[in-house]
Coordinates of C-alpha atoms in Angstrom, one line a residue:
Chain A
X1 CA 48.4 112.0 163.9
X2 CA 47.8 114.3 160.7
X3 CA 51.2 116.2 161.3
X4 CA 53.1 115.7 157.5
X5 CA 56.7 115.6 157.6
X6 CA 58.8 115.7 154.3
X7 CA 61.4 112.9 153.9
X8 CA 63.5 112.2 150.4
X9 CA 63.4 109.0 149.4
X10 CA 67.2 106.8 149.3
X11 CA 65.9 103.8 148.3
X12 CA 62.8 102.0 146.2
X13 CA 61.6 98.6 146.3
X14 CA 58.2 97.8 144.5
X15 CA 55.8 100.4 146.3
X16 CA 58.0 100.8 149.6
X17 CA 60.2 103.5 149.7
X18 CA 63.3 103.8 152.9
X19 CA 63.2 107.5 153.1
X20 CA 65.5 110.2 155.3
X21 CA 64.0 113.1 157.4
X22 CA 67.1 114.6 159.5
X23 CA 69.2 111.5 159.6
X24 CA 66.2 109.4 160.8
X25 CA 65.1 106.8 158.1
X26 CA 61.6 105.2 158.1
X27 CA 59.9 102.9 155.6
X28 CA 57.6 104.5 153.6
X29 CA 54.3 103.4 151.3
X30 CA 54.2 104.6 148.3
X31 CA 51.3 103.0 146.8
X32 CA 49.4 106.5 147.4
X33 CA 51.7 107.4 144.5
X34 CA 51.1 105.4 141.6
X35 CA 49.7 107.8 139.1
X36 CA 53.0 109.6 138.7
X37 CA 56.6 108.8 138.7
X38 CA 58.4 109.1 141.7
X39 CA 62.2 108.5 141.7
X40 CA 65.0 108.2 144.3
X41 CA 66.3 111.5 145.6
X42 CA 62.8 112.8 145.1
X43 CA 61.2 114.4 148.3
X44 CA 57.6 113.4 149.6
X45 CA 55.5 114.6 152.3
X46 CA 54.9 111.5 154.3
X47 CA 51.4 111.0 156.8
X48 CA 51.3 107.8 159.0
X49 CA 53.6 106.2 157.1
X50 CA 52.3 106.9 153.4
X51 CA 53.7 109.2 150.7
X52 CA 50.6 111.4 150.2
X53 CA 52.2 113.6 147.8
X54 CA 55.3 114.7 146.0
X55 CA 57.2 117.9 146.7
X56 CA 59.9 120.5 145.7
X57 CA 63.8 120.1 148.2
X58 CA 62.9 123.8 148.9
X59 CA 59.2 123.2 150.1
X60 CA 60.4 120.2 152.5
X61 CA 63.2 122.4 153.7
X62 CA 61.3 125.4 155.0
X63 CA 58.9 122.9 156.2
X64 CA 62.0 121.3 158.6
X65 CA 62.9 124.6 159.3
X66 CA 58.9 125.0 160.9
X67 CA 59.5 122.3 162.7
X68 CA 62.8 122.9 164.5
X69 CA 60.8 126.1 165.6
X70 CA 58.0 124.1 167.0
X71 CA 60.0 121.9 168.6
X72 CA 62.1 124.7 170.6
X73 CA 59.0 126.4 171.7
X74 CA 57.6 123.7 172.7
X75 CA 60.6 122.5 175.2
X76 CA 60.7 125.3 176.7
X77 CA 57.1 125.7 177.7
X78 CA 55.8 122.2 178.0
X79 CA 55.3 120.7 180.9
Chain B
X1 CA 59.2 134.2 145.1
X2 CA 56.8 133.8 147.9
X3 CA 56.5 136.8 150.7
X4 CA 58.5 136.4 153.7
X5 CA 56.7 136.3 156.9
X6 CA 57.5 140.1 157.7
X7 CA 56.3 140.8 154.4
X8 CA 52.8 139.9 155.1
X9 CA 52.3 140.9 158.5
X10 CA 53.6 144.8 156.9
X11 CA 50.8 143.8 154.4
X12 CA 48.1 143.1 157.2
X13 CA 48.6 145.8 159.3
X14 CA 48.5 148.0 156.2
X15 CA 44.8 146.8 155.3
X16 CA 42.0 149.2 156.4
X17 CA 39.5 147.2 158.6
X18 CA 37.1 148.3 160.4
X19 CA 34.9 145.7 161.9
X20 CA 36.7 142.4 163.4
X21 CA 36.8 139.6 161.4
X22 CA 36.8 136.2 162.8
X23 CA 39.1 133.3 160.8
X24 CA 38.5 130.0 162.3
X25 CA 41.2 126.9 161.1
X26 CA 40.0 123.3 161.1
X27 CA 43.4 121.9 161.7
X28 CA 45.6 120.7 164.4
X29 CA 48.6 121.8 162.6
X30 CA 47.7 124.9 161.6
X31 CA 46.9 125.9 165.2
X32 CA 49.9 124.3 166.2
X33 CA 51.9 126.5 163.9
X34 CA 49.9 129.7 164.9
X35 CA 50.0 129.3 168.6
X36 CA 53.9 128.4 168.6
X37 CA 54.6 131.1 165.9
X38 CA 52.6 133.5 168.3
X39 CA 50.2 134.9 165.7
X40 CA 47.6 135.9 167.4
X41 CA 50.4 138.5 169.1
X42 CA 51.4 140.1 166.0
X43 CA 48.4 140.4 163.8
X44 CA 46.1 143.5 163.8
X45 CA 43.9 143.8 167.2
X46 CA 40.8 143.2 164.5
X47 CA 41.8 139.9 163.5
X48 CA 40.4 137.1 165.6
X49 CA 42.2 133.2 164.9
X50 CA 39.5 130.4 166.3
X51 CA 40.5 127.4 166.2
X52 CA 38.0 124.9 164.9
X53 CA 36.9 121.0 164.2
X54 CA 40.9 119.8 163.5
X55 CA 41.1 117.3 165.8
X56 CA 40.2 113.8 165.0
X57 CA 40.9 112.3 168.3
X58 CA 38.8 114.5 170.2
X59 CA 35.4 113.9 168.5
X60 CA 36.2 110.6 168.0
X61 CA 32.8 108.3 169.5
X62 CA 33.2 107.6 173.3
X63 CA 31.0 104.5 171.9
X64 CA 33.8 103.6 169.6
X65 CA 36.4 104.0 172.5
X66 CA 34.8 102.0 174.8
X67 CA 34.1 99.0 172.4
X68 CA 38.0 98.9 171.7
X69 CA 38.3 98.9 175.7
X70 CA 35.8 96.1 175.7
X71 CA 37.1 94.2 173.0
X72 CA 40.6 94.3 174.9
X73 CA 39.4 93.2 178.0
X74 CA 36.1 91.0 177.6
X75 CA 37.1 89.3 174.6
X76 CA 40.7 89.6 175.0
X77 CA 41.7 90.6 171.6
X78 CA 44.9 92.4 170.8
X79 CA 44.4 95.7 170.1
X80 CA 46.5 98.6 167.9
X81 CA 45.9 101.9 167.6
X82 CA 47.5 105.7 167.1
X83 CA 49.1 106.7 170.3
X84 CA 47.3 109.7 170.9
X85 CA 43.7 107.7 171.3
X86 CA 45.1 105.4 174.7
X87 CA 44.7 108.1 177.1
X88 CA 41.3 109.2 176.0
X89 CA 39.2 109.1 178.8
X90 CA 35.6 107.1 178.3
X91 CA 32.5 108.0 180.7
X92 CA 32.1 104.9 183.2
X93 CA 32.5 104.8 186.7
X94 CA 35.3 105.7 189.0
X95 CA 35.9 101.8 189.5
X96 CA 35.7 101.2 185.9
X97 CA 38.5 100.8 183.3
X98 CA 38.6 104.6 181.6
X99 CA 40.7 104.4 179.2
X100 CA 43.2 102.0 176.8
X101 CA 46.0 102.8 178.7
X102 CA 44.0 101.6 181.7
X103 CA 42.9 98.8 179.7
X104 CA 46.4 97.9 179.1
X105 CA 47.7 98.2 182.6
X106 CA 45.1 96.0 183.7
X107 CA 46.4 93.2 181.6
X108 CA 44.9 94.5 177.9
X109 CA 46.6 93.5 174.9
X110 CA 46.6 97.0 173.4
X111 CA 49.6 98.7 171.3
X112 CA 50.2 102.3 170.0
X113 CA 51.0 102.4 166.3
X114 CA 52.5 105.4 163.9
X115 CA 51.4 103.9 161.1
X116 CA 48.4 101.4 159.6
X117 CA 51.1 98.9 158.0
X118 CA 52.4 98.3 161.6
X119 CA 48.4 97.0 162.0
X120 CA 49.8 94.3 159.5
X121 CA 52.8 93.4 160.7
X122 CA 51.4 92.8 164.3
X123 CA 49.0 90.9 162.9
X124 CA 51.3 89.2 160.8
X125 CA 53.0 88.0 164.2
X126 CA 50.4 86.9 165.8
X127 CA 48.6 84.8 163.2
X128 CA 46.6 82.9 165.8
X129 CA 45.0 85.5 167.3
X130 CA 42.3 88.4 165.9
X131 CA 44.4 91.9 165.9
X132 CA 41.8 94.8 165.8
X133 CA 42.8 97.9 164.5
X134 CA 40.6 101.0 165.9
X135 CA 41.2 104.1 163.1
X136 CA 40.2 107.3 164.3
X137 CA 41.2 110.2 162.1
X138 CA 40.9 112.4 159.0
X139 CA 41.6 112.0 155.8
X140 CA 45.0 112.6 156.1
X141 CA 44.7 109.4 158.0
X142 CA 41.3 107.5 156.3
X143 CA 43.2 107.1 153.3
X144 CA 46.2 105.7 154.2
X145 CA 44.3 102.8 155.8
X146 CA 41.9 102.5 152.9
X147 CA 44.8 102.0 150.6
X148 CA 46.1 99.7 153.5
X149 CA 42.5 97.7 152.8
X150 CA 43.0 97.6 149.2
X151 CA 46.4 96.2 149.3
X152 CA 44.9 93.4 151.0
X153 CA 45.3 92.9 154.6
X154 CA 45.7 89.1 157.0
X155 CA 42.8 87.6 157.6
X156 CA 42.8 87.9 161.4
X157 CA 43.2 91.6 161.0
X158 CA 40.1 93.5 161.8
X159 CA 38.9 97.0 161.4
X160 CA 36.9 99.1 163.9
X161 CA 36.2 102.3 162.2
X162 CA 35.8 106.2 163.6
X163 CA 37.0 108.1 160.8
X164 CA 35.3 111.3 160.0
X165 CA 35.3 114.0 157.7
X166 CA 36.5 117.4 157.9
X167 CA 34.7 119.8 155.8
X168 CA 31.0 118.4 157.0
X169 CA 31.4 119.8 160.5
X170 CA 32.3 123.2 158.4
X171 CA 28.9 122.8 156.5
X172 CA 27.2 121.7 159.7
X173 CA 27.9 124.7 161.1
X174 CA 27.2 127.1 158.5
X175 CA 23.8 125.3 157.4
X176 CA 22.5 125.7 160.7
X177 CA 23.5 129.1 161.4
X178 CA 25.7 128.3 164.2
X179 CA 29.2 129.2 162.7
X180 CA 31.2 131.9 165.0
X181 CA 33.7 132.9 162.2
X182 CA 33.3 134.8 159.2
X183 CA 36.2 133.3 157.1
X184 CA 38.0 129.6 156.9
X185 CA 41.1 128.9 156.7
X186 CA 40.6 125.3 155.2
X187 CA 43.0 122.6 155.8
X188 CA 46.7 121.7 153.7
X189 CA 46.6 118.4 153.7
X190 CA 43.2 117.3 153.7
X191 CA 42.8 119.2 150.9
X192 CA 46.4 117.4 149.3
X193 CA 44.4 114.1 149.7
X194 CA 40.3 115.3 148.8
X195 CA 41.4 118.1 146.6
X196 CA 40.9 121.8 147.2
X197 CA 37.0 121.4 145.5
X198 CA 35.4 120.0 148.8
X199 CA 36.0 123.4 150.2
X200 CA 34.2 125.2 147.6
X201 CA 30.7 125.2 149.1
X202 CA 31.8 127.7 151.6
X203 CA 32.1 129.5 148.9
X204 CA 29.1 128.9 146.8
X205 CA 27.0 128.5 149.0
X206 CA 27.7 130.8 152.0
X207 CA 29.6 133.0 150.2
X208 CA 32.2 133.1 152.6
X209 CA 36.1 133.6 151.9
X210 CA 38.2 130.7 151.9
X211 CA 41.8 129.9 151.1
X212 CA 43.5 126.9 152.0
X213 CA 46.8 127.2 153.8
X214 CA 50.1 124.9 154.3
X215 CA 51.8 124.7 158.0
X216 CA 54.3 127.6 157.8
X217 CA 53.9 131.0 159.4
X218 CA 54.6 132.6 155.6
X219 CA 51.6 130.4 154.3
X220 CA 49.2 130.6 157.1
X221 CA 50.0 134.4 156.8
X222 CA 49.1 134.4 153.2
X223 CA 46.2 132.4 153.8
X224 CA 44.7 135.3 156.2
X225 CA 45.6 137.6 154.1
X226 CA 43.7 136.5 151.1
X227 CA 40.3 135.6 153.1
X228 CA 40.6 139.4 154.8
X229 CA 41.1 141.0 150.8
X230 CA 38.1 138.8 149.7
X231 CA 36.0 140.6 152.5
X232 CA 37.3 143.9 152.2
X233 CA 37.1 144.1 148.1
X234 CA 33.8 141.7 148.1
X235 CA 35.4 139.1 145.8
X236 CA 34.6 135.8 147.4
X237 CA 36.5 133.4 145.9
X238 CA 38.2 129.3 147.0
X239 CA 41.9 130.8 147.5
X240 CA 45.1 128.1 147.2
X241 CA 48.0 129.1 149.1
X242 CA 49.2 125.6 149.3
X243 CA 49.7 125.1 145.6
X244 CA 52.7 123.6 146.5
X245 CA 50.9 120.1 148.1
X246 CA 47.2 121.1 146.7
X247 CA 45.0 120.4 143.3
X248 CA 41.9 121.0 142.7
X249 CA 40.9 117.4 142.7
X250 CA 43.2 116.0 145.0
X251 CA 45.7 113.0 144.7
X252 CA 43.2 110.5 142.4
X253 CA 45.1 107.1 143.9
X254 CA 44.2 108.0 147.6
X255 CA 40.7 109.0 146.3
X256 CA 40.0 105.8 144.3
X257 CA 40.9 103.4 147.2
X258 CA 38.8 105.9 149.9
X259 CA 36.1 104.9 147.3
X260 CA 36.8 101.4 146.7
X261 CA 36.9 100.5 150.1
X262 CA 34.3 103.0 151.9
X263 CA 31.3 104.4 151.9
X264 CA 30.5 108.0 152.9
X265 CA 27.6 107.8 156.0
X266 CA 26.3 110.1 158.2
X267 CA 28.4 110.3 161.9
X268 CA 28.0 110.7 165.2
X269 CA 31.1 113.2 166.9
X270 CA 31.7 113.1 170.6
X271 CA 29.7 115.2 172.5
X272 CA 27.9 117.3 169.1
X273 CA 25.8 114.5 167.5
X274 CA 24.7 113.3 163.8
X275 CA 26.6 115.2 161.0
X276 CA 25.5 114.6 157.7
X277 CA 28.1 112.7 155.9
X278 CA 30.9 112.8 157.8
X279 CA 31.7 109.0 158.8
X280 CA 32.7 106.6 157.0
X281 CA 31.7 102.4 156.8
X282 CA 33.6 99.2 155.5
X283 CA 32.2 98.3 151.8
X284 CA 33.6 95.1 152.8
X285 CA 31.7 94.0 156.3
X286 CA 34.1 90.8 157.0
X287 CA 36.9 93.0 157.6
X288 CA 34.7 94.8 160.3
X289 CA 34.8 93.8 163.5
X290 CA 31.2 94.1 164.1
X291 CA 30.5 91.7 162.0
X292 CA 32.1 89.1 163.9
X293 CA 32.0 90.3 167.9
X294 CA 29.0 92.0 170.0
X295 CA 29.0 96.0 169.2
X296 CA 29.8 96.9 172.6
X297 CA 29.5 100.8 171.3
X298 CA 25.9 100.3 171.4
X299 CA 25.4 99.0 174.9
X300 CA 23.0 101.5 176.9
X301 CA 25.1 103.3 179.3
X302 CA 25.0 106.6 181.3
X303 CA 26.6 109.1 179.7
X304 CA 27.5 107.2 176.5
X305 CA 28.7 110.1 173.6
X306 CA 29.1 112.9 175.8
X307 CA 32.2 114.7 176.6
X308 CA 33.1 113.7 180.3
X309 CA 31.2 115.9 182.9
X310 CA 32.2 119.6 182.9
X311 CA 34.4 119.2 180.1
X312 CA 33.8 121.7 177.1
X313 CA 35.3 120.3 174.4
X314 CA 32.5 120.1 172.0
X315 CA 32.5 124.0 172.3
X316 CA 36.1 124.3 171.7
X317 CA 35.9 122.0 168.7
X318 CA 33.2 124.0 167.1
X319 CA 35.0 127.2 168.1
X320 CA 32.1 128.8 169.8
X321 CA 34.4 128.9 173.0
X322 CA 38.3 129.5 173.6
X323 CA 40.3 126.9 175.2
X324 CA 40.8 128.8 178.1
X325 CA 37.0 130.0 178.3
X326 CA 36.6 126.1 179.4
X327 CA 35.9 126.0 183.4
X328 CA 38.5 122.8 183.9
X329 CA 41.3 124.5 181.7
X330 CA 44.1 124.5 183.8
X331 CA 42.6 123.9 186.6
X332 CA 40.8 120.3 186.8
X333 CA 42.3 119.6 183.3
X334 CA 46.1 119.9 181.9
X335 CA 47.9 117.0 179.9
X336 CA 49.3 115.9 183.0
X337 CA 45.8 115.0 184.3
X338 CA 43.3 115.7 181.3
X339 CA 39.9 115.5 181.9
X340 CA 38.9 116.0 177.7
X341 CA 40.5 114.9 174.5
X342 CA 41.1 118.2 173.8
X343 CA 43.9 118.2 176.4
X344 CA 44.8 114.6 175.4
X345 CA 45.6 114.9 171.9
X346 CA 48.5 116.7 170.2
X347 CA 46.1 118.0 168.1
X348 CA 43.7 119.4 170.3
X349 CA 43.1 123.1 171.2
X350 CA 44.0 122.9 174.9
X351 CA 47.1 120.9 174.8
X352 CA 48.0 123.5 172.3
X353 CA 47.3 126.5 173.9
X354 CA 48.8 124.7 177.0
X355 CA 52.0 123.8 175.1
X356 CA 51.9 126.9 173.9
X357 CA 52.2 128.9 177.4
X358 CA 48.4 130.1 177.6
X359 CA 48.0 129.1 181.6
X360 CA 45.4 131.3 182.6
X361 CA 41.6 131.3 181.5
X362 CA 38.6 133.4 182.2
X363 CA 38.0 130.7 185.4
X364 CA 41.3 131.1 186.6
X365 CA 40.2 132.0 190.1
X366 CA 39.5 128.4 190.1
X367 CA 43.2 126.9 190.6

């Protein structure tokens, strides 16, 4: 439920934002967001849905890169 | 150019300790990502990781579970809430319905969400009925659904509320002399919400090092790194090594709508009792649903609070005990068949150690 996963955002329409994680695309809230600009193209680290904070292409990417880890340790010992 | 994570392990092992130090972490993801990065294998013997208070779903009230179990099935209301609280077991009898997942295989209107603004649009489908939304979580979580509130919301949408507080449990624990660590690691995105501020009483006033840490290995290795330098060198200080998420003061929208819509109270937590300021109440009691059905969390029952019987938990959740120092770990209790939240929740200590590999506890004689 707290797990943050970085998406960039494609496309902005009032405070919702579609955004792409990995070829998945979710809607997004940006209304956390409204004291500073946030553009398309920008990345975001995204909790339940909600754009809690803006963030650097290289800071989402090594985060991604965490997770692909996770994920492979975790198929091959879960159960 | 930050470190890589060989980097700082060369740097930790190259530090002169002497005496163990004990680091607890009050995040789900943070143990997540030092259990699956295997840490606690390639730091110096000396360095202890506990995993602490991160996990929202497992000190979430029973009380608050079983009311959104009653409200399911005695009142029939539809009910949403995050996946991970529908297998949550409740403390009743063997005949009675345990959990929301029970609830809604006996005929329950209940329904996992991701997010709060699927509360809305469920209750935007169903206009004739009253949707309830149970929130259990952090502030990661808290204030989402309080800007969720201050959007504005339908008017058959309802809110029952068991959102806590992180850092209190911290100050619980070292106000009362209980605390089993002698450094934090506080959390990244709590503090990319709240700011990195509320973690500076562990500082001031227990003069204890601190440094907040992101979720990968070269971060969380960072993190430990700084708290063991404070202690070694006696410079106590609120370290950021997050400062790519964290402020000092936090994102000011998120923390304007907690305020507008919330009040800070004190909270009961599953199975450990009353912390000081660590819940959280409706400003606005018409969108609470005790304001308009019977508060089932408050009907007497046996066992009402506590963790189910045997079940250490709360201990884990402090991080006065391992996961695996708990009797029922993987024996009675694995995420196939949990017995505590712990083992329910993605974010809980078992199911992470368990998803982890860790199979064998101190009571392993007992499988």
């Amino acid at each position: 439920m707290c797990l943050g996963i970085p998406m960039q955002i494609v496309e902005i329409k009032d405070f919702n934002a579609r955004c792409e994680a990995k070829g998945v695309e979710r809607d997004v809230s940006l209304f956390m967001l409204q004291h500073e600009p946030v553009n398309v193209g920008d990345f975001v680290m995204v909790h339940v849905g909600y754009a809690i904070q803006k963030m650097s292409e290289a800071d989402a990417l090594s985060t991604w890169e965490l997770f692909d880890e996770m994920l492979r340790a975790a198929e091959s010992v879960d159960g | 150019m930050s470190l890589t994570a060989q980097h700082w392990l060369k740097q930790l092992h190259a530090l002169d300790l002497k005496k163990p130090i004990k680091i607890m972490n009050v995040c789900g993801g943070h143990e997540r990502a030092i259990t699956m990065a295997g840490l606690r294998g390639v730091l110096p013997t000396m360095i202890e990781l506990i995993p602490g208070p991160g996990c929202p779903v497992c000190i979430c009230p029973e009380e608050a579970i079983y009311a959104a179990i009653q409200l399911a099935i005695q009142e029939k209301l539809r009910v949403v809430a995050f996946g991970d609280m529908l297998r949550v077991p409740v403390n009743v009898g063997k005949q009675e319905i345990r959990s929301l997942e029970q609830a809604k295989a006996h005929g329950g209107k209940i329904y996992p969400i991701a997010s709060p603004m699927e509360a809305v649009q469920i209750a935007l489908q169903h206009p004739d009925e009253t949707v309830i939304f149970f929130v259990a979580g952090f502030e990661t979580t808290t204030a989402p659904v309080a800007t969720l509130l201050a959007q504005g919301v339908p008017d058959n949408l309802l809110i029952l509320l068991a959102a806590r507080l992180t850092y209190p449990a911290v100050k619980m624990l070292l106000d009362t002399g209980e605390a089993k660590f002698n450094a934090l690691i506080a959390p990244g995105h709590v503090a990319t919400v709240m700011g990195s501020e509320e973690w500076q009483f562990v500082v001031t006033e227990h003069q204890m090092p601190v440094a907040v840490a992101g979720f990968t290995t070269e971060s969380l290795l960072a993190a430990i790194y700084s708290v063991i330098r404070q202690q070694l060198e006696n410079n106590i200080f609120l370290d950021n090594c997050y400062p790519q998420l964290v402020s000092t003061h936090g994102n000011p929208t998120a923390k304007k709508y907690l305020a507008e819509t919330m009040q800070v109270v004190d909270a009961t937590w599953r199975g450990i009792g009353k912390i000081a300021n660590s819940g959280f109440v409706l400003k606005n009691s018409k969108l609470d649903v005790k304001s308009h059905f019977f508060d089932y969390s408050q009907e007497a029952r046996k066992y009402a609070g506590t963790m189910p019987p045997g079940c250490e938990c709360a201990q884990v959740v402090l991080g006065k005990i391992y996961p695996n120092q708990c009797p029922l770990y993987g024996a009675a209790c694995t995420p196939r068949t949990p017995i505590g939240p712990c083992m329910v929740s993605d974010e809980g200590a078992c199911r992470i150690w368990w998803s982890g590999g860790v199979r064998t506890g101190r009571f392993n004689f007992l499988r």
